[in-house]
Amino acid sequence: NAGVMQNPRHLVRRRGQEARLRCSPMKGHSHVYWYRQLPEEGLKFMVYLQKENIIDESGMPKERFSAEFPKEGPSILRIQQVVRGDSAAYFCASSLDRTGEYGYTFGSGTRLTVV
Amino acid sequence: GEDVEQSLFLSVREGDSSVINCTYTDSSSTYLYWYKQEPGAGLQLLTYIFSNMDMKQDQRLTVLLNKKDKHLSLRIADTQTGDSAIYFCAESIRKLTFGSGTQLTVLP
């Protein structure tokens, strides 16, 4: 079991470009969560998805950000027209169910730098 | 609402015990977690406790939960330099809500 896989590990984008971050959950996990960590800060919840459905997007900025978790393939966090303030580490976590009884496993993150 | 608070910094000498404290606001939290983050790395789950428990011990780690005061602590016995990292507590109500993290520095 390879754990939660995120790619790329590092991503550099110019202002105005699009960033696509991928997350493959642990085998058997159908619940995926995205978090953002700004420099020197804690993790802030963005969105919770369960196969093909967005369950909670209360932490997602209203514009430019979107997330999906298709039936086949990884979950994608998409940031359009990136700005310098989007520079952060983006972490994905997966869980077996929504109760948290079995814990949440995190990936190593994607560090986005907007230049 | 969900709010988790931690002190920002803690320094201890190698071999001493470290105690990292956390308070949370939502009494309906079912599980409470401790994660460790080393520089440039992701989050590693250290331990977690179900809300109907008072204490959980796992080797050098002891978690204490005071549900009445909504206070959670992590004690690391015989702290080593490899324990230097940021420690996050988190509560779970359908998703994880994190504290701001405590930077633990272990001095030789």
Short mmCIF file of C-alpha atoms in Angstrom, two decimals:
data_model
loop_
_atom_site.label_atom_id
_atom_site.label_comp_id
_atom_site.label_asym_id
_atom_site.label_seq_id
_atom_site.Cartn_x
_atom_site.Cartn_y
_atom_site.Cartn_z
CA ASN A 1 0.00 0.00 0.00
CA ALA A 2 1.75 3.12 -1.21
CA GLY A 3 -0.16 5.53 1.01
CA VAL A 4 -1.54 8.82 -0.22
CA MET A 5 0.32 9.94 -3.33
CA GLN A 6 0.48 13.56 -4.36
CA ASN A 7 2.10 14.98 -7.42
CA PRO A 8 3.91 16.98 -8.32
CA ARG A 9 5.94 17.54 -5.14
CA HIS A 10 6.91 21.00 -6.31
CA LEU A 11 5.13 23.18 -8.84
CA VAL A 12 6.17 26.59 -10.11
CA ARG A 13 3.68 28.70 -12.01
CA ARG A 14 3.72 32.25 -13.34
CA ARG A 15 0.94 34.58 -12.31
CA GLY A 16 -2.13 33.97 -14.44
CA GLN A 17 -1.34 30.34 -15.26
CA GLU A 18 -3.29 27.32 -14.09
CA ALA A 19 -2.12 24.87 -11.43
CA ARG A 20 -3.31 21.28 -11.26
CA LEU A 21 -2.55 19.25 -8.16
CA ARG A 22 -3.20 15.53 -8.05
CA CYS A 23 -3.96 13.21 -5.18
CA SER A 24 -4.35 9.44 -5.24
CA PRO A 25 -5.86 8.23 -1.97
CA MET A 26 -4.83 5.10 -0.14
CA LYS A 27 -6.20 1.91 -1.62
CA GLY A 28 -9.72 1.36 -0.39
CA HIS A 29 -10.21 4.96 0.73
CA SER A 30 -13.05 6.83 -0.94
CA HIS A 31 -12.95 10.01 1.17
CA VAL A 32 -10.51 12.75 0.16
CA TYR A 33 -9.74 16.07 1.85
CA TRP A 34 -7.65 18.99 0.65
CA TYR A 35 -5.85 21.36 3.00
CA ARG A 36 -3.72 24.42 2.41
CA GLN A 37 -0.77 25.44 4.57
CA LEU A 38 0.53 28.94 4.16
CA PRO A 39 4.12 29.61 5.26
CA GLU A 40 4.49 29.53 9.06
CA GLU A 41 0.82 28.66 9.52
CA GLY A 42 -1.33 25.64 10.31
CA LEU A 43 -3.44 23.65 7.89
CA LYS A 44 -6.71 25.12 6.71
CA PHE A 45 -9.46 22.89 5.40
CA MET A 46 -10.49 23.51 1.81
CA VAL A 47 -12.74 20.75 0.52
CA TYR A 48 -13.98 17.24 1.27
CA LEU A 49 -14.92 14.90 -1.54
CA GLN A 50 -16.27 11.41 -1.77
CA LYS A 51 -16.13 9.67 -5.11
CA GLU A 52 -17.74 11.96 -7.71
CA ASN A 53 -19.32 14.15 -5.02
CA ILE A 54 -18.28 17.31 -3.23
CA ILE A 55 -19.44 16.89 0.36
CA ASP A 56 -18.11 20.06 1.97
CA GLU A 57 -16.44 22.94 0.15
CA SER A 58 -16.79 25.49 2.94
CA GLY A 59 -13.05 26.24 2.90
CA MET A 60 -12.69 26.76 -0.83
CA PRO A 61 -12.26 30.30 -2.15
CA LYS A 62 -15.30 31.19 -4.20
CA GLU A 63 -13.36 32.01 -7.35
CA ARG A 64 -10.56 30.32 -9.29
CA PHE A 65 -10.48 27.16 -7.16
CA SER A 66 -12.22 23.89 -8.00
CA ALA A 67 -11.87 20.26 -7.01
CA GLU A 68 -13.04 16.96 -8.36
CA PHE A 69 -12.75 13.30 -7.50
CA PRO A 70 -13.86 11.29 -10.53
CA LYS A 71 -14.98 7.70 -10.48
CA GLU A 72 -11.69 6.66 -12.00
CA GLY A 73 -8.40 8.40 -11.33
CA PRO A 74 -7.01 10.79 -8.76
CA SER A 75 -8.62 13.75 -7.11
CA ILE A 76 -7.64 17.05 -8.74
CA LEU A 77 -7.38 20.45 -7.12
CA ARG A 78 -7.37 23.10 -9.83
CA ILE A 79 -6.37 26.72 -9.36
CA GLN A 80 -7.00 29.02 -12.30
CA GLN A 81 -5.19 32.30 -12.91
CA VAL A 82 -2.85 31.82 -9.98
CA VAL A 83 -1.69 34.80 -7.92
CA ARG A 84 1.27 35.17 -5.55
CA GLY A 85 -1.01 34.61 -2.55
CA ASP A 86 -1.74 31.08 -3.77
CA SER A 87 1.85 30.09 -2.97
CA ALA A 88 1.52 27.46 -0.25
CA ALA A 89 1.79 23.77 0.48
CA TYR A 90 -1.32 21.86 -0.48
CA PHE A 91 -1.94 18.61 1.35
CA CYS A 92 -4.36 15.86 0.53
CA ALA A 93 -5.63 13.33 3.05
CA SER A 94 -7.79 10.26 2.67
CA SER A 95 -9.86 8.19 5.05
CA LEU A 96 -11.71 4.92 5.02
CA ASP A 97 -14.94 6.52 6.17
CA ARG A 98 -16.23 9.87 7.31
CA THR A 99 -16.18 9.13 11.04
CA GLY A 100 -12.43 9.41 11.39
CA GLU A 101 -12.35 6.22 13.42
CA TYR A 102 -9.47 4.84 11.38
CA GLY A 103 -7.64 8.13 11.11
CA TYR A 104 -6.71 10.30 8.19
CA THR A 105 -3.59 9.62 6.14
CA PHE A 106 -1.80 12.56 4.57
CA GLY A 107 0.27 12.79 1.44
CA SER A 108 3.62 14.58 1.32
CA GLY A 109 2.05 17.65 -0.21
CA THR A 110 2.52 19.79 -3.30
CA ARG A 111 4.46 22.98 -2.78
CA LEU A 112 3.15 25.60 -5.17
CA THR A 113 5.25 28.65 -5.88
CA VAL A 114 3.78 31.45 -7.95
CA VAL A 115 6.36 33.75 -9.52
CA GLY B 1 -18.13 26.31 15.89
CA GLU B 2 -14.79 24.61 15.42
CA ASP B 3 -11.68 26.22 16.85
CA VAL B 4 -8.49 24.57 18.02
CA GLU B 5 -5.75 26.45 19.86
CA GLN B 6 -2.18 25.60 20.76
CA SER B 7 0.78 27.46 22.14
CA LEU B 8 3.28 28.24 19.39
CA PHE B 9 6.62 27.22 20.89
CA LEU B 10 8.09 24.76 23.38
CA SER B 11 11.74 24.10 24.19
CA VAL B 12 12.96 21.18 26.28
CA ARG B 13 16.29 19.54 27.03
CA GLU B 14 17.08 16.15 25.59
CA GLY B 15 15.93 13.41 27.95
CA ASP B 16 13.26 15.55 29.61
CA SER B 17 9.53 15.12 29.06
CA SER B 18 7.64 17.43 26.71
CA VAL B 19 4.02 18.36 27.23
CA ILE B 20 2.16 19.99 24.37
CA ASN B 21 -1.26 21.39 25.15
CA CYS B 22 -4.32 22.01 23.03
CA THR B 23 -7.81 23.34 23.61
CA TYR B 24 -10.80 22.87 21.36
CA THR B 25 -14.28 24.28 21.33
CA ASP B 26 -16.60 21.75 19.73
CA SER B 27 -17.82 19.25 22.31
CA SER B 28 -19.22 16.99 19.60
CA SER B 29 -15.73 16.05 18.40
CA THR B 30 -15.57 12.29 18.17
CA TYR B 31 -11.84 11.82 17.71
CA LEU B 32 -8.87 14.00 18.57
CA TYR B 33 -5.53 13.59 16.89
CA TRP B 34 -1.88 14.48 17.19
CA TYR B 35 0.16 14.89 14.03
CA LYS B 36 3.88 15.59 13.62
CA GLN B 37 5.35 17.63 10.77
CA GLU B 38 9.06 17.80 10.09
CA PRO B 39 10.49 20.61 7.91
CA GLY B 40 9.42 20.30 4.29
CA ALA B 41 7.47 17.13 4.94
CA GLY B 42 3.85 16.05 5.21
CA LEU B 43 1.93 15.18 8.33
CA GLN B 44 2.59 11.99 10.21
CA LEU B 45 -0.19 10.64 12.43
CA LEU B 46 1.27 10.05 15.89
CA THR B 47 -1.76 8.97 17.84
CA TYR B 48 -5.43 9.65 18.34
CA ILE B 49 -7.98 9.26 21.08
CA PHE B 50 -11.68 8.62 21.04
CA SER B 51 -13.70 11.23 22.90
CA ASN B 52 -15.00 8.79 25.51
CA MET B 53 -11.47 8.00 26.68
CA ASP B 54 -9.44 9.92 29.25
CA MET B 55 -6.00 8.63 28.44
CA LYS B 56 -4.12 6.69 25.83
CA GLN B 57 -0.53 5.52 26.03
CA ASP B 58 1.61 4.41 23.13
CA GLN B 59 5.27 3.80 23.94
CA ARG B 60 6.78 7.24 24.71
CA LEU B 61 3.54 9.06 23.94
CA THR B 62 0.74 9.71 26.42
CA VAL B 63 -2.43 11.53 25.42
CA LEU B 64 -4.66 13.01 28.11
CA LEU B 65 -8.15 14.23 27.36
CA ASN B 66 -10.20 16.40 29.71
CA LYS B 67 -13.53 16.53 27.96
CA LYS B 68 -15.10 18.84 30.54
CA ASP B 69 -12.44 21.50 29.96
CA LYS B 70 -12.02 20.58 26.26
CA HIS B 71 -8.31 20.18 26.85
CA LEU B 72 -6.00 17.72 25.13
CA SER B 73 -2.34 17.15 25.86
CA LEU B 74 0.48 15.12 24.38
CA ARG B 75 3.32 14.04 26.62
CA ILE B 76 6.53 12.79 25.03
CA ALA B 77 8.74 10.94 27.49
CA ASP B 78 12.55 10.99 27.18
CA THR B 79 12.44 13.60 24.40
CA GLN B 80 15.10 13.15 21.72
CA THR B 81 16.54 15.57 19.15
CA GLY B 82 14.63 13.62 16.48
CA ASP B 83 11.41 14.75 18.14
CA SER B 84 12.07 18.35 17.08
CA ALA B 85 9.19 19.20 14.76
CA ILE B 86 5.85 20.98 14.66
CA TYR B 87 3.05 19.15 16.45
CA PHE B 88 -0.55 19.71 15.45
CA CYS B 89 -3.61 18.72 17.36
CA ALA B 90 -6.81 18.28 15.41
CA GLU B 91 -10.43 17.53 16.13
CA SER B 92 -12.66 15.52 13.85
CA ILE B 93 -16.26 16.25 13.08
CA ARG B 94 -16.64 14.88 9.54
CA LYS B 95 -13.34 16.58 8.71
CA LEU B 96 -10.16 17.55 10.54
CA THR B 97 -9.76 21.00 12.04
CA PHE B 98 -6.19 21.78 13.03
CA GLY B 99 -4.59 23.98 15.60
CA SER B 100 -1.83 26.34 14.50
CA GLY B 101 0.87 23.90 15.61
CA THR B 102 3.48 23.90 18.38
CA GLN B 103 7.12 24.12 17.35
CA LEU B 104 9.02 21.74 19.65
CA THR B 105 12.75 22.39 19.92
CA VAL B 106 14.87 19.82 21.73
CA LEU B 107 18.11 21.21 23.12
CA PRO B 108 21.14 18.96 23.60
#
